[in-house]
Amino acid sequence: MDAMKTHGAFSWSELTTTDPAKAAEFYGSLFGWTVESMDMPMGVYRVAKIGGQPIGGIMTAPPNAGPVSPHWGCYVTVDSVDATVDAAPKLGGKVLMPIMEVTGVGRMAVLQDPQGAVINVISYNKA
């Protein structure tokens, strides 16, 4: 199964933190990850890899996020971010961050379930 192409699969993990460079050094040493930096519209994004395969990312919290504690988040692949964002409130959830385009990756949004748990949803660009 390719998690980045399978609706409902967990496909990415991402650390939002105040010091991405320090976090990359810590996790790289702890787990043997290689971490590569890439420039993105919102700043430098660090991609963690094992054996050359990307497994997650490390980033600074966006300025519009307000004060947030460092945390790991996960992404679930969906066939349509639009349909998922439309369905969440009808099922008792909330849209915390509307759909945004991630250059070279796809479209994503941040949702909250009825109990308050937060999850990211993403539709990856077709290769």
PDB file of N, CA and C in Angstrom, residues 11 23 25 32 37 43 47 58 60 76 79 84 86 88-89 97 99 102 104 112-113:
ATOM      1  N   SER A  11      -0.118   9.169   6.426  1.00  0.00           N
ATOM      2  CA  SER A  11       0.911   9.252   5.394  1.00  0.00           C
ATOM      3  C   SER A  11       2.095  10.147   5.730  1.00  0.00           C
ATOM      4  N   ALA A  23      15.828  20.640  16.908  1.00  0.00           N
ATOM      5  CA  ALA A  23      15.004  19.426  16.843  1.00  0.00           C
ATOM      6  C   ALA A  23      15.560  18.451  15.814  1.00  0.00           C
ATOM      7  N   GLU A  25      18.625  18.130  14.844  1.00  0.00           N
ATOM      8  CA  GLU A  25      19.846  17.536  15.401  1.00  0.00           C
ATOM      9  C   GLU A  25      19.491  16.449  16.424  1.00  0.00           C
ATOM     10  N   GLY A  32      18.731   8.188  13.977  1.00  0.00           N
ATOM     11  CA  GLY A  32      19.544   7.917  12.795  1.00  0.00           C
ATOM     12  C   GLY A  32      18.972   8.510  11.516  1.00  0.00           C
ATOM     13  N   SER A  37      17.265  20.245   4.434  1.00  0.00           N
ATOM     14  CA  SER A  37      16.503  21.492   4.464  1.00  0.00           C
ATOM     15  C   SER A  37      16.105  21.899   3.058  1.00  0.00           C
ATOM     16  N   GLY A  43       8.994  29.443   4.712  1.00  0.00           N
ATOM     17  CA  GLY A  43      10.274  29.352   5.398  1.00  0.00           C
ATOM     18  C   GLY A  43      10.955  28.026   5.130  1.00  0.00           C
ATOM     19  N   VAL A  47      13.142  17.958   5.965  1.00  0.00           N
ATOM     20  CA  VAL A  47      12.563  16.652   5.661  1.00  0.00           C
ATOM     21  C   VAL A  47      13.440  15.581   6.295  1.00  0.00           C
ATOM     22  N   ILE A  58       9.960  18.733   9.733  1.00  0.00           N
ATOM     23  CA  ILE A  58      10.164  19.573  10.908  1.00  0.00           C
ATOM     24  C   ILE A  58      10.062  21.022  10.450  1.00  0.00           C
ATOM     25  N   THR A  60       8.955  25.416  11.668  1.00  0.00           N
ATOM     26  CA  THR A  60       8.596  26.436  12.638  1.00  0.00           C
ATOM     27  C   THR A  60       7.104  26.704  12.504  1.00  0.00           C
ATOM     28  N   VAL A  76      -3.484  12.464   7.299  1.00  0.00           N
ATOM     29  CA  VAL A  76      -4.228  11.364   6.711  1.00  0.00           C
ATOM     30  C   VAL A  76      -4.507  11.734   5.258  1.00  0.00           C
ATOM     31  N   ASP A  79      -8.934  11.443  -0.691  1.00  0.00           N
ATOM     32  CA  ASP A  79      -9.099  11.596  -2.136  1.00  0.00           C
ATOM     33  C   ASP A  79      -9.405  13.040  -2.502  1.00  0.00           C
ATOM     34  N   THR A  84     -13.658  16.413   2.164  1.00  0.00           N
ATOM     35  CA  THR A  84     -13.390  16.110   3.570  1.00  0.00           C
ATOM     36  C   THR A  84     -13.663  17.325   4.448  1.00  0.00           C
ATOM     37  N   ASP A  86     -15.652  19.758   3.738  1.00  0.00           N
ATOM     38  CA  ASP A  86     -17.103  19.964   3.701  1.00  0.00           C
ATOM     39  C   ASP A  86     -17.821  19.004   4.663  1.00  0.00           C
ATOM     40  N   ALA A  88     -16.578  17.389   7.463  1.00  0.00           N
ATOM     41  CA  ALA A  88     -16.215  17.431   8.885  1.00  0.00           C
ATOM     42  C   ALA A  88     -17.237  18.173   9.755  1.00  0.00           C
ATOM     43  N   PRO A  89     -17.646  19.402   9.420  1.00  0.00           N
ATOM     44  CA  PRO A  89     -18.628  20.089  10.270  1.00  0.00           C
ATOM     45  C   PRO A  89     -19.988  19.378  10.311  1.00  0.00           C
ATOM     46  N   MET A  97      -8.051  25.101  10.152  1.00  0.00           N
ATOM     47  CA  MET A  97      -7.297  25.832   9.133  1.00  0.00           C
ATOM     48  C   MET A  97      -7.886  25.454   7.787  1.00  0.00           C
ATOM     49  N   ILE A  99      -8.426  25.048   3.677  1.00  0.00           N
ATOM     50  CA  ILE A  99      -7.580  24.416   2.660  1.00  0.00           C
ATOM     51  C   ILE A  99      -6.491  25.378   2.203  1.00  0.00           C
ATOM     52  N   VAL A 102       0.096  23.496  -0.753  1.00  0.00           N
ATOM     53  CA  VAL A 102       1.482  23.307  -0.330  1.00  0.00           C
ATOM     54  C   VAL A 102       2.279  23.086  -1.612  1.00  0.00           C
ATOM     55  N   GLY A 104       4.293  22.120  -4.580  1.00  0.00           N
ATOM     56  CA  GLY A 104       4.987  20.900  -4.958  1.00  0.00           C
ATOM     57  C   GLY A 104       4.541  19.653  -4.217  1.00  0.00           C
ATOM     58  N   GLN A 112     -10.645  19.381  13.415  1.00  0.00           N
ATOM     59  CA  GLN A 112     -10.769  18.964  14.812  1.00  0.00           C
ATOM     60  C   GLN A 112     -11.994  18.065  14.922  1.00  0.00           C
ATOM     61  N   ASP A 113     -11.840  16.937  15.578  1.00  0.00           N
ATOM     62  CA  ASP A 113     -12.979  16.026  15.726  1.00  0.00           C
ATOM     63  C   ASP A 113     -13.907  16.521  16.845  1.00  0.00           C
TER      64      ASP A 113
END
